[in-house]
Amino acid sequence: MKTITLAHGNGGQENNELISKVFYKAFKNDILEKSEDAAVIHNGELAFSTDSFTVSPLFFPGADIGKLAVCGTCNDLAMMGAKPKYLTCSVIIEEGFDVRSLEKIVRSMKKELEVNGAMVVSGDTKVVPKGSVDKIFINTTGIGEIQKKGISSNSVTDKDVIIVSRDIGAHGATIFAAREGIDMKSNLQSDCASLYPQVKALLDANIKITALRDATRGGVSAVLNEWAKQSDICVEVDEDKIPISDEVNGICELLGFEAMALANEGTFVLAIAEEDAEKALEILKQTNETASIIGKVTDQYVGRVVLNSAWGTKRFLELPTGELLPRIC
Ligand code: MG
């Protein structure tokens, strides 16, 4: 690794390599090494996370960079069973950026903060000369109050089943279509959404949640591979149970993408105790009919994800590699 390539930001293998070889090496500590969606701090009472947003285009079907910036950080908190409370908002704006667009972005942020019951309590603005940044980049950092302790990507066992909260890949497919000017003349739009309301509904129903992770960069494929390694388990997924919309399938066929590796911004993967799986599914279906139990945990190939096809064949689902889609979030 001599210079940084776009692949180093892919949410997959090269990205993990960059993080471990440069950042984990320097910052090494027990909290960081848990590799959770948000750090669990303050005796397990608080979740703490940060995320930067560079998406292009800034406005796209279903959301914009402002909504994304609030959902992204709040969702990482929610994935630790935390209620998002306080956010910071830091913006880097290119000279010449249109103020009306900025106001539109900030309105989107305000609306999404209300969904989470969170507020921005600190921020920073920087303006840089034309060409130093593409229009606007936003960073948000958030603190949430953990409602249920012990949810962790390091604790998945063969007593859990694997669920996805809705059909996958909509965000990645939408951004790609918008960027390439592909007019789908369809209902394809980003899944960008705040996930805390769904997490709250699961917690209120006393569902035994083992782990949660939003399937952002690297998609469902990255989440399952990370869990397989972090928890020393094998995840087996039934290919025909994976919910994929016709629109996303269309984009994948057109461009040769794997839907499992496409980014999502309002879709999460759940490891739920088997006895609670049907009940959890019922709750998730109140938000998205397409929620589905996609697989189970075994000890067949520890550290790997196995995809079982409808014809009885098996193949490994690998951690995504390569450039994928830069500036997806
Ligand atoms: Mg996450």
Coordinates of C-alpha atoms and ligand atoms in Angstrom, one line a residue, residues 36-38 51 72 75-76 79 213-216, ligand 1:
E36 CA -18.7 -1.9 16.3
D37 CA -20.9 0.6 14.3
A38 CA -20.5 3.0 17.2
D51 CA -19.3 9.8 9.7
G72 CA -25.8 7.8 8.6
N75 CA -28.2 4.7 12.3
D76 CA -24.8 3.7 13.6
M79 CA -27.3 -0.3 15.6
R213 CA -25.5 -3.6 11.5
D214 CA -26.7 -1.2 8.8
A215 CA -25.6 -2.5 5.4
T216 CA -23.9 0.7 4.0
Ligands
MG1 MG -22.8 1.2 10.2

